[in-house]
Amino acid sequence: MSRNIDLLTARAARGPHDSQADRKAGGTPAGSTLPAGFEDVAARFPASPAVEFGAERLTYAELAAAARRVAAHLHLTWGIGPGDRVALCVEPSIDTVVCILAIVSCGAAYVPLDVAGPARRNRLIIEDCAPNLLIGGIGGTDGADAGDTARPVPVLSAGVIRDIRGQRTEPPPLEAGAGPDDICYIIYTSGTTGSPKGVPVSHRNVGALIAATAGLFEFRDDDVWMLYHSVAFDFSVWELWGALLTGACLVVVDRWAKLSPALCADIVVSRGVTVLNQTPTAFAVLAGAILNRCAESGRLALRYVVFGGERLAVAALRPWADRFGLDAPELINMYGLTEATVHATFHRVTPADLTGAGSPIGRPLPGFVARVIDERGQPAGRGELMVAGPQVAAGYLNRPELTARRFGPDPLGLLAATFYRTGDLVDVRGGELTYAGRSDQQVKIRGHRVELGEVAAAVLAVPGVSEACVVLLDADEPLLGCGYTTRDGSALTLRELRGELRTRIPQYMLPSRFRLFDRLPLTVNGKVDTAAVRSEMEARR
């Protein structure tokens, strides 16, 4: 990148085949609040389906009424109001959606806990954010006591929520809730220190996300979205509010169903899902199940598959593209961060991408500025990505030192904006960004600096490989290990894999150990579980 062209700004990101100038823009203005935006949509589409779970369905009018009843209970019985925090740890269901709407309607922030996550981690989050109330229970045990945390927290059973939202009484009107700059949720991410860190996100941040993407997608009020991810994972913010602020129907997926690709594929096909959001690793498994399901039914309503959460090896999408093409559905890669409200860039997958080994993430969303800097803080064609814009959060909860390191003013003094240092490495070619890995995933192997993501990209470029995860083994004598999977019907041997890699990367970058998996282990958020890959490889050496 030229040193005097150090800023990337968004431009029209849709393909040249797309000639429609005027698109239906959904959502709420960036200066509004989430409950105000939802109430507006509910008033416009009262009879439209809003949320489904199993055989149960609520219209927008019914969902709005249920949320108001629960909000009134939270406010009048528990005193929940602006500035408060409500932790939420319940099984995925319609109650989950009702609770989130009710909490933000009170002006409070929801703090989602992973119902399938370790109880110890959930307790750490409760101790850090000091919520005024916990709905559900630690570890997903409804009504479980949170008294063994450093600060005891009152607990409201999800069963009570279910009873209240099922009533038919008209709740009293609430007083004014939060403003656009107030916090609507706090989501915790894993840190390099091993301790979760909270990211408070405002209504304005989420509104900016919905507004920025309105011109890049053609979302409609007859769309069907899936709430596939845990609400403790920021991808769920996009799924939840992307649907409810555009008048679409949101299908909530049971967490046990997510363990079965066949069940999820059946939901996608039978419910007519049109907008599917997936981490690349989760989709690698689900795609095969959808292909099998469509071979039986011949129908697929999908209009968009949106990737995020981790590196996308675009070449691995070739079997899907061979069956469905790239227009129906469109495949979109969206790089993002919790600290920048889910999504920061947009790239529509093209036929040319399928032949390469890179992971193109495109251009910043409207309103974003992306800058790539080298180790000296100067503009560069390859380096660390920094982002600024209305979706960037103000910092971390209770972490002033970490906030000061990662959030700060423009180092070049060109913009009066707060930049977030992502820690991600990117390449810039023709104003387009390509993801190149993590700056903190660089390791030293026999004196050479090696980027684990670069090695994984080389493995994924080998014909027949569908997934790859490269990890560091044996801390005393650093070695690289590679866990991988192959495509159905691939006859790739380990000897052939090693031979291909020798033509692609230097000898010092070659993994010392390989392990063929039937399926790479995933975290509850659908990302590759690198710790599990490492443990499995070390146990079988």
Coordinates of C-alpha atoms in Angstrom, one line a residue:
M1 CA 0.0 0.0 0.0
S2 CA 1.3 3.4 -0.8
R3 CA 2.4 5.4 2.2
N4 CA 0.1 8.3 1.3
I5 CA -2.9 6.1 0.7
D6 CA -3.3 4.7 4.1
L7 CA -7.0 4.8 4.6
L8 CA -9.5 2.3 3.2
T9 CA -13.2 3.4 2.9
A10 CA -16.2 1.4 1.8
R11 CA -17.5 1.5 -1.7
A12 CA -20.3 -0.5 -3.4
A13 CA -19.5 -4.1 -2.5
R14 CA -22.0 -6.0 -4.6
G15 CA -21.2 -7.8 -7.7
P16 CA -21.3 -6.1 -11.2
H17 CA -24.3 -8.3 -12.1
D18 CA -26.4 -6.5 -9.5
S19 CA -28.0 -3.5 -11.2
Q20 CA -30.7 -2.6 -8.7
A21 CA -30.1 0.9 -7.5
D22 CA -32.7 1.2 -4.8
R23 CA -32.8 -1.5 -2.2
K24 CA -35.1 -2.1 0.7
A25 CA -33.2 -0.7 3.7
G26 CA -34.3 -2.4 6.9
G27 CA -33.5 -1.7 10.6
T28 CA -33.4 1.3 12.8
P29 CA -31.5 4.5 12.4
A30 CA -28.1 4.5 14.1
G31 CA -29.2 7.2 16.5
S32 CA -32.2 5.3 17.8
T33 CA -32.4 2.5 20.4
L34 CA -33.0 -1.2 19.9
P35 CA -36.4 -1.4 21.6
A36 CA -37.6 1.7 19.7
G37 CA -36.5 0.1 16.4
F38 CA -38.2 -3.2 17.3
E39 CA -41.5 -1.5 18.4
D40 CA -41.5 0.4 15.1
V41 CA -41.1 -2.9 13.1
A42 CA -43.8 -4.6 15.3
A43 CA -46.2 -1.8 14.5
R44 CA -45.6 -2.2 10.8
F45 CA -45.8 -6.0 10.7
P46 CA -48.0 -7.0 13.7
A47 CA -49.3 -10.2 12.1
S48 CA -46.0 -11.3 10.6
P49 CA -44.2 -14.3 12.2
A50 CA -41.4 -12.9 14.4
V51 CA -39.9 -15.9 16.2
E52 CA -40.2 -19.7 16.1
F53 CA -38.9 -22.5 18.2
G54 CA -40.0 -26.0 17.5
A55 CA -43.8 -25.9 17.0
E56 CA -44.2 -22.6 18.8
R57 CA -44.5 -19.3 16.9
L58 CA -45.1 -15.7 17.9
T59 CA -46.1 -12.9 15.6
Y60 CA -44.5 -9.5 16.0
A61 CA -47.5 -8.2 18.0
E62 CA -47.4 -11.2 20.3
L63 CA -43.6 -11.0 20.8
A64 CA -43.9 -7.2 21.5
A65 CA -46.6 -7.8 24.1
A66 CA -44.7 -10.7 25.7
A67 CA -41.6 -8.5 26.0
R68 CA -43.5 -5.7 27.5
R69 CA -45.0 -7.9 30.2
V70 CA -41.6 -9.3 31.1
A71 CA -40.1 -5.8 31.1
A72 CA -42.8 -4.6 33.4
H73 CA -42.1 -7.5 35.8
L74 CA -38.3 -6.8 35.7
H75 CA -38.9 -3.1 36.4
L76 CA -41.7 -3.3 39.0
T77 CA -40.6 -6.4 40.9
W78 CA -36.8 -6.3 40.6
G79 CA -36.3 -2.6 40.1
I80 CA -34.4 -3.1 36.8
G81 CA -33.8 0.2 34.9
P82 CA -31.3 2.3 32.9
G83 CA -27.7 1.5 33.8
D84 CA -28.5 -1.9 35.3
R85 CA -27.1 -5.2 34.1
V86 CA -29.0 -8.5 33.8
A87 CA -27.1 -11.7 33.3
L88 CA -28.9 -14.3 31.1
C89 CA -28.2 -18.0 31.2
V90 CA -31.1 -20.0 29.7
E91 CA -31.5 -22.7 27.1
P92 CA -32.1 -21.3 23.6
S93 CA -35.9 -20.8 23.1
I94 CA -38.4 -18.1 22.5
D95 CA -37.9 -17.1 26.1
T96 CA -34.3 -16.1 25.3
V97 CA -35.5 -13.6 22.7
V98 CA -38.3 -12.3 25.0
C99 CA -35.8 -11.8 27.8
I100 CA -33.3 -9.9 25.7
L101 CA -36.1 -7.6 24.4
A102 CA -37.4 -7.1 27.9
I103 CA -34.0 -6.2 29.4
V104 CA -33.2 -3.6 26.8
S105 CA -36.7 -2.2 27.0
C106 CA -36.0 -1.5 30.7
G107 CA -33.0 0.5 29.6
A108 CA -30.7 -2.2 31.1
A109 CA -27.9 -4.2 29.4
Y110 CA -28.1 -7.9 28.9
V111 CA -25.0 -10.0 29.8
P112 CA -25.4 -13.4 28.0
L113 CA -23.8 -16.4 29.6
D114 CA -23.2 -19.6 27.6
V115 CA -25.6 -22.2 28.9
A116 CA -23.2 -24.9 27.7
G117 CA -20.1 -23.2 29.0
P118 CA -18.0 -23.9 32.1
A119 CA -19.7 -22.8 35.3
R120 CA -16.4 -21.4 36.5
R121 CA -16.2 -19.1 33.5
N122 CA -19.8 -17.9 34.0
R123 CA -19.0 -17.1 37.7
L124 CA -16.0 -15.1 36.6
I125 CA -18.2 -13.1 34.3
I126 CA -20.8 -12.5 37.0
E127 CA -18.1 -11.4 39.4
D128 CA -16.6 -9.0 36.8
C129 CA -19.8 -7.4 35.6
A130 CA -21.7 -7.4 38.9
P131 CA -25.2 -7.8 37.5
N132 CA -28.3 -6.7 39.3
L133 CA -30.1 -10.0 38.4
L134 CA -29.5 -13.4 36.9
I135 CA -32.2 -14.9 34.8
G136 CA -31.8 -18.7 34.5
G137 CA -28.9 -20.1 36.5
I138 CA -25.2 -20.9 36.6
G139 CA -24.4 -23.5 34.1
G140 CA -27.9 -23.4 32.7
T141 CA -29.5 -25.0 35.8
D142 CA -32.6 -22.9 36.0
G143 CA -32.9 -21.0 39.3
A144 CA -29.5 -22.2 40.5
D145 CA -28.0 -20.1 43.2
A146 CA -25.3 -17.6 42.3
G147 CA -24.4 -17.1 45.9
D148 CA -21.1 -18.8 45.7
T149 CA -19.7 -15.9 43.6
A150 CA -17.8 -13.1 45.3
R151 CA -21.0 -10.9 45.1
P152 CA -24.2 -12.8 45.6
V153 CA -26.7 -12.1 42.8
P154 CA -30.5 -12.6 43.0
V155 CA -31.8 -15.2 40.6
L156 CA -35.0 -15.3 38.6
S157 CA -36.1 -18.6 37.2
A158 CA -36.7 -18.9 33.4
G159 CA -39.9 -20.7 34.3
V160 CA -41.3 -17.5 35.8
I161 CA -40.4 -15.7 32.6
R162 CA -42.3 -18.3 30.6
D163 CA -45.4 -17.9 32.8
I164 CA -45.3 -14.1 32.6
R165 CA -44.8 -13.8 28.9
G166 CA -47.7 -16.3 28.4
Q167 CA -50.2 -14.1 30.2
R168 CA -52.7 -12.0 28.3
T169 CA -52.7 -8.9 30.6
E170 CA -51.7 -5.5 29.2
P171 CA -48.6 -4.3 31.0
P172 CA -48.3 -0.8 32.3
P173 CA -46.2 1.6 30.2
L174 CA -42.5 1.8 31.2
E175 CA -40.8 5.1 31.9
A176 CA -38.2 6.3 29.4
G177 CA -35.5 3.7 28.9
A178 CA -32.0 4.0 27.6
G179 CA -30.6 6.4 25.2
P180 CA -28.6 5.7 22.0
D181 CA -25.3 5.9 23.8
D182 CA -26.2 3.7 26.7
I183 CA -25.1 0.1 26.9
C184 CA -27.4 -2.6 25.5
Y185 CA -25.2 -5.7 26.1
I186 CA -21.9 -6.8 27.4
I187 CA -20.4 -9.8 25.7
Y188 CA -17.3 -11.5 27.0
T189 CA -14.5 -12.6 24.8
S190 CA -11.5 -14.9 25.6
G191 CA -8.3 -13.1 26.2
T192 CA -4.6 -14.1 25.8
T193 CA -4.4 -13.9 29.6
G194 CA -6.9 -16.7 29.8
S195 CA -9.4 -14.5 31.7
P196 CA -12.6 -13.4 29.9
K197 CA -12.9 -9.6 29.2
G198 CA -16.2 -7.8 28.7
V199 CA -17.0 -5.5 25.8
P200 CA -19.9 -3.1 26.5
V201 CA -21.7 -2.2 23.3
S202 CA -24.2 0.6 22.9
H203 CA -27.5 0.9 21.1
R204 CA -25.8 3.3 18.7
N205 CA -23.1 0.7 17.9
V206 CA -25.7 -1.9 17.0
G207 CA -27.8 0.6 15.1
A208 CA -24.7 1.5 13.1
L209 CA -24.2 -2.1 12.2
I210 CA -27.7 -2.6 10.9
A211 CA -27.6 0.7 9.0
A212 CA -24.2 0.0 7.5
T213 CA -25.3 -3.3 6.1
A214 CA -28.7 -2.3 4.8
G215 CA -27.2 -1.1 1.5
L216 CA -25.0 -4.2 1.0
F217 CA -27.8 -6.8 1.5
E218 CA -31.3 -7.0 0.1
F219 CA -32.9 -8.1 3.4
R220 CA -36.7 -8.4 3.3
D221 CA -39.5 -8.7 5.8
D222 CA -40.3 -12.2 4.4
D223 CA -36.8 -13.4 5.1
V224 CA -36.2 -16.3 7.6
W225 CA -33.1 -16.1 9.8
M226 CA -31.7 -18.7 12.1
L227 CA -30.5 -17.9 15.7
Y228 CA -27.9 -20.6 15.4
H229 CA -25.3 -19.3 17.8
S230 CA -25.2 -18.9 21.5
V231 CA -26.3 -15.5 22.6
A232 CA -22.9 -15.4 24.5
F233 CA -21.2 -15.2 21.0
D234 CA -21.4 -11.9 19.2
F235 CA -22.5 -13.5 16.0
S236 CA -25.9 -13.9 17.7
V237 CA -26.2 -10.1 17.9
W238 CA -26.3 -10.0 14.1
E239 CA -28.7 -12.9 13.8
L240 CA -31.1 -11.6 16.5
W241 CA -31.3 -7.9 15.6
G242 CA -30.7 -8.4 11.9
A243 CA -33.9 -10.3 11.8
L244 CA -36.0 -8.4 14.3
L245 CA -35.1 -5.0 13.0
T246 CA -36.0 -5.9 9.4
G247 CA -39.3 -7.6 10.0
A248 CA -38.0 -11.1 9.3
C249 CA -38.8 -14.3 11.1
L250 CA -36.2 -15.7 13.5
V251 CA -35.9 -19.5 13.9
V252 CA -34.3 -20.4 17.2
V253 CA -32.2 -23.6 17.1
D254 CA -32.1 -25.9 20.1
R255 CA -28.5 -26.3 21.2
W256 CA -28.8 -30.1 21.0
A257 CA -30.0 -29.9 17.4
K258 CA -26.7 -28.1 16.6
L259 CA -24.9 -31.3 17.4
S260 CA -26.6 -32.9 14.4
P261 CA -25.8 -31.5 11.0
A262 CA -28.7 -33.5 9.6
L263 CA -31.2 -31.9 12.0
C264 CA -29.8 -28.4 11.2
A265 CA -29.9 -29.0 7.5
D266 CA -33.5 -30.2 7.9
I267 CA -34.4 -26.9 9.6
V268 CA -32.7 -24.9 6.9
V269 CA -34.6 -26.6 4.2
S270 CA -38.0 -27.3 5.8
R271 CA -38.3 -23.8 7.4
G272 CA -37.2 -22.1 4.3
V273 CA -34.3 -20.3 5.9
T274 CA -33.1 -17.5 3.6
V275 CA -30.3 -15.9 5.7
L276 CA -27.8 -18.4 7.3
N277 CA -24.9 -17.2 9.4
Q278 CA -22.0 -19.6 10.0
T279 CA -18.4 -19.9 11.1
P280 CA -16.5 -21.5 8.3
T281 CA -15.7 -24.6 10.4
A282 CA -19.3 -25.2 11.3
F283 CA -20.4 -24.7 7.7
A284 CA -17.9 -27.2 6.4
V285 CA -19.9 -29.9 8.2
L286 CA -23.4 -28.4 7.7
A287 CA -22.9 -27.8 3.9
G288 CA -22.6 -31.5 3.3
A289 CA -25.8 -32.2 5.2
I290 CA -27.6 -29.5 3.3
L291 CA -26.3 -30.9 0.0
N292 CA -27.7 -34.4 1.0
R293 CA -31.0 -32.9 2.1
C294 CA -31.5 -30.9 -1.1
A295 CA -30.7 -34.0 -3.1
E296 CA -33.9 -35.4 -1.6
S297 CA -36.1 -32.3 -1.7
G298 CA -34.5 -30.3 -4.5
R299 CA -35.5 -27.1 -2.7
L300 CA -33.3 -24.5 -1.1
A301 CA -34.6 -21.1 -0.1
L302 CA -31.3 -19.7 1.0
R303 CA -30.4 -16.2 -0.4
Y304 CA -27.4 -15.5 1.8
V305 CA -24.8 -17.5 3.6
V306 CA -22.8 -15.1 5.8
F307 CA -19.4 -16.2 7.2
G308 CA -17.7 -14.8 10.2
G309 CA -15.9 -15.6 13.4
E310 CA -12.8 -17.1 11.9
R311 CA -10.7 -17.4 8.8
L312 CA -12.5 -18.5 5.7
A313 CA -10.6 -20.8 3.3
V314 CA -12.6 -19.8 0.2
A315 CA -11.3 -22.6 -1.9
A316 CA -13.0 -25.1 0.4
L317 CA -16.4 -23.8 -0.8
R318 CA -15.8 -25.3 -4.3
P319 CA -18.1 -28.3 -3.8
W320 CA -20.9 -26.0 -2.6
A321 CA -20.3 -23.6 -5.5
D322 CA -20.3 -26.6 -8.0
R323 CA -23.8 -27.5 -6.8
F324 CA -25.5 -24.1 -6.2
G325 CA -23.2 -21.5 -7.8
L326 CA -22.4 -18.2 -6.1
D327 CA -25.6 -16.3 -6.8
A328 CA -28.4 -18.4 -5.1
P329 CA -27.4 -18.1 -2.4
E330 CA -24.7 -15.4 -2.3
L331 CA -21.7 -16.3 -0.2
I332 CA -20.5 -13.4 1.9
N333 CA -17.4 -13.2 4.0
M334 CA -17.5 -10.7 6.8
Y335 CA -14.5 -10.2 9.0
G336 CA -15.4 -8.8 12.4
L337 CA -14.7 -8.3 16.1
T338 CA -16.7 -8.1 19.3
E339 CA -15.0 -4.8 19.9
A340 CA -16.3 -3.4 16.6
T341 CA -19.9 -4.8 16.9
V342 CA -19.7 -8.1 15.1
H343 CA -18.9 -7.2 11.4
A344 CA -16.4 -4.7 10.1
T345 CA -15.9 -5.7 6.4
F346 CA -17.8 -7.2 3.5
H347 CA -16.7 -9.4 0.7
R348 CA -18.9 -11.3 -1.8
V349 CA -17.2 -14.5 -2.8
T350 CA -16.4 -14.6 -6.6
P351 CA -15.4 -17.5 -8.9
A352 CA -11.8 -16.2 -8.9
D353 CA -11.7 -16.6 -5.1
L354 CA -12.3 -20.4 -5.4
T355 CA -9.0 -20.9 -7.2
G356 CA -6.9 -19.1 -4.6
A357 CA -5.5 -19.9 -1.2
G358 CA -6.2 -16.6 0.5
S359 CA -9.1 -15.4 2.7
P360 CA -10.4 -12.2 1.2
I361 CA -12.4 -10.0 3.6
G362 CA -13.0 -7.1 1.2
R363 CA -13.6 -3.6 2.2
P364 CA -14.8 -1.9 5.4
L365 CA -18.5 -1.4 5.9
P366 CA -19.8 2.1 5.3
G367 CA -18.7 4.4 8.1
F368 CA -15.6 2.3 8.9
V369 CA -12.1 3.3 8.3
A370 CA -9.5 0.6 8.1
R371 CA -5.8 1.2 8.4
V372 CA -2.9 -1.2 8.0
I373 CA 0.3 -0.5 10.0
D374 CA 3.7 -2.0 10.3
E375 CA 5.6 -2.6 13.6
R376 CA 6.6 1.1 13.6
G377 CA 3.0 2.3 13.3
Q378 CA 3.4 3.4 9.7
P379 CA 1.1 2.6 6.8
A380 CA 2.0 -0.7 5.1
G381 CA 0.8 -3.1 2.5
R382 CA 0.9 -5.9 5.1
G383 CA 0.6 -5.5 8.8
E384 CA -1.8 -5.1 11.7
L385 CA -5.3 -3.9 11.0
M386 CA -6.7 -1.0 12.8
V387 CA -10.4 0.1 12.5
A388 CA -12.4 3.2 13.5
G389 CA -16.0 4.0 13.1
P390 CA -19.5 4.3 14.8
Q391 CA -19.5 0.5 15.5
V392 CA -16.3 0.6 17.6
A393 CA -16.9 0.1 21.3
A394 CA -15.5 2.5 23.9
G395 CA -13.3 -0.1 25.6
Y396 CA -13.3 -3.1 27.9
L397 CA -15.3 -3.3 31.1
N398 CA -13.1 -2.8 34.2
R399 CA -9.9 -3.1 32.1
P400 CA -8.5 0.5 31.8
E401 CA -4.9 -0.6 31.1
L402 CA -6.0 -3.1 28.3
T403 CA -8.4 -0.5 27.0
A404 CA -5.6 2.1 26.7
R405 CA -3.4 -0.5 24.8
R406 CA -6.1 -1.5 22.3
F407 CA -8.3 1.6 21.9
G408 CA -6.8 5.0 21.2
P409 CA -6.5 8.1 18.9
D410 CA -5.3 8.0 15.4
P411 CA -1.5 7.3 15.6
L412 CA -1.0 9.4 12.5
G413 CA -3.1 12.3 13.8
L414 CA -5.2 12.4 10.6
L415 CA -8.6 11.6 12.1
A416 CA -10.4 12.6 15.2
A417 CA -11.6 9.1 15.9
T418 CA -10.9 6.2 18.2
F419 CA -9.1 3.4 16.5
Y420 CA -9.1 -0.2 17.7
R421 CA -6.0 -2.3 17.2
T422 CA -7.3 -5.7 16.2
G423 CA -4.1 -7.8 16.5
D424 CA -5.1 -9.3 13.1
L425 CA -2.7 -9.3 10.2
V426 CA -3.9 -8.4 6.7
D427 CA -2.6 -7.9 3.2
V428 CA -3.8 -5.0 1.0
R429 CA -4.1 -5.4 -2.7
G430 CA -6.0 -2.8 -4.8
G431 CA -7.8 -1.5 -1.8
E432 CA -9.1 -5.0 -0.8
L433 CA -8.1 -6.7 2.4
T434 CA -7.1 -10.3 2.8
Y435 CA -6.9 -11.9 6.2
A436 CA -3.4 -13.2 7.0
G437 CA -3.6 -14.4 10.6
R438 CA -3.0 -13.2 14.1
S439 CA 0.0 -11.2 15.2
D440 CA -0.1 -13.1 18.5
Q441 CA 0.0 -16.5 16.6
Q442 CA 3.6 -16.0 15.4
V443 CA 5.9 -18.6 16.9
K444 CA 9.7 -19.2 16.7
I445 CA 10.6 -22.6 15.1
R446 CA 14.4 -23.3 15.0
G447 CA 15.1 -19.5 14.9
H448 CA 12.5 -18.8 12.2
R449 CA 9.4 -16.7 12.8
V450 CA 6.3 -18.7 11.7
E451 CA 2.7 -17.5 11.3
L452 CA 0.4 -20.4 12.2
G453 CA -2.3 -19.0 9.9
E454 CA 0.0 -19.0 7.0
V455 CA 0.9 -22.7 7.5
A456 CA -2.8 -23.5 7.8
A457 CA -3.6 -21.6 4.5
A458 CA -0.9 -23.7 2.7
V459 CA -2.5 -26.9 4.0
L460 CA -6.0 -25.8 2.9
A461 CA -4.6 -25.1 -0.6
V462 CA -3.8 -28.7 -1.1
P463 CA -6.4 -30.4 -3.2
G464 CA -8.6 -32.7 -1.1
V465 CA -8.1 -30.9 2.2
S466 CA -11.4 -29.4 3.5
E467 CA -10.3 -28.1 7.0
A468 CA -7.0 -27.5 8.7
C469 CA -5.8 -26.3 12.1
V470 CA -2.1 -25.8 12.9
V471 CA -1.1 -25.7 16.5
L472 CA 2.1 -25.4 18.5
L473 CA 3.2 -28.6 20.3
D474 CA 5.8 -29.5 22.9
A475 CA 6.7 -26.2 24.5
D476 CA 10.1 -27.5 25.5
E477 CA 11.0 -28.3 21.9
P478 CA 8.6 -26.3 19.7
L479 CA 7.0 -28.4 17.0
L480 CA 4.1 -27.7 14.7
G481 CA 1.1 -30.1 14.5
C482 CA -1.6 -30.1 11.9
G483 CA -5.0 -31.5 12.3
Y484 CA -7.0 -31.7 9.1
T485 CA -10.0 -33.3 7.4
T486 CA -10.4 -34.3 3.8
R487 CA -13.3 -34.0 1.4
D488 CA -15.7 -36.8 0.7
G489 CA -14.1 -39.1 -1.8
S490 CA -10.6 -37.7 -1.5
A491 CA -7.9 -40.3 -1.7
L492 CA -5.2 -37.9 -0.4
T493 CA -2.5 -39.7 1.5
L494 CA -0.3 -38.2 4.2
R495 CA 2.7 -38.7 1.9
E496 CA 1.0 -36.8 -0.8
L497 CA 0.0 -34.0 1.6
R498 CA 3.6 -33.6 2.8
G499 CA 4.9 -33.6 -0.8
E500 CA 2.4 -30.9 -1.8
L501 CA 3.4 -28.8 1.2
R502 CA 7.1 -29.0 0.4
T503 CA 6.2 -27.2 -2.9
R504 CA 4.3 -24.5 -1.1
I505 CA 6.2 -23.5 2.1
P506 CA 9.8 -23.7 3.4
Q507 CA 11.0 -26.7 5.2
Y508 CA 11.1 -24.9 8.6
M509 CA 7.4 -24.2 8.3
L510 CA 6.4 -27.8 7.6
P511 CA 4.4 -29.4 10.5
S512 CA 6.2 -32.2 12.2
R513 CA 3.0 -34.1 13.1
F514 CA -0.3 -34.6 11.2
R515 CA -3.6 -36.1 12.4
L516 CA -6.5 -36.8 10.1
F517 CA -9.8 -36.1 11.9
D518 CA -13.2 -37.1 10.8
R519 CA -14.3 -33.7 12.0
L520 CA -12.3 -31.0 13.7
P521 CA -13.5 -30.4 17.2
L522 CA -15.5 -27.2 17.7
T523 CA -16.1 -24.8 20.6
V524 CA -19.7 -24.0 21.6
N525 CA -19.4 -20.9 19.3
G526 CA -18.7 -23.1 16.3
K527 CA -15.0 -22.2 16.0
V528 CA -12.2 -24.7 15.8
D529 CA -11.3 -25.8 19.3
T530 CA -7.5 -25.5 19.0
A531 CA -6.9 -26.7 22.5
A532 CA -8.8 -29.9 21.8
V533 CA -6.9 -30.4 18.6
R534 CA -3.6 -29.9 20.4
S535 CA -4.6 -32.2 23.2
E536 CA -5.7 -35.0 20.8
M537 CA -2.5 -34.7 18.8
E538 CA -0.3 -34.8 21.9
A539 CA -2.2 -37.8 23.3
R540 CA -1.7 -39.8 20.1
R541 CA 1.9 -39.0 19.3

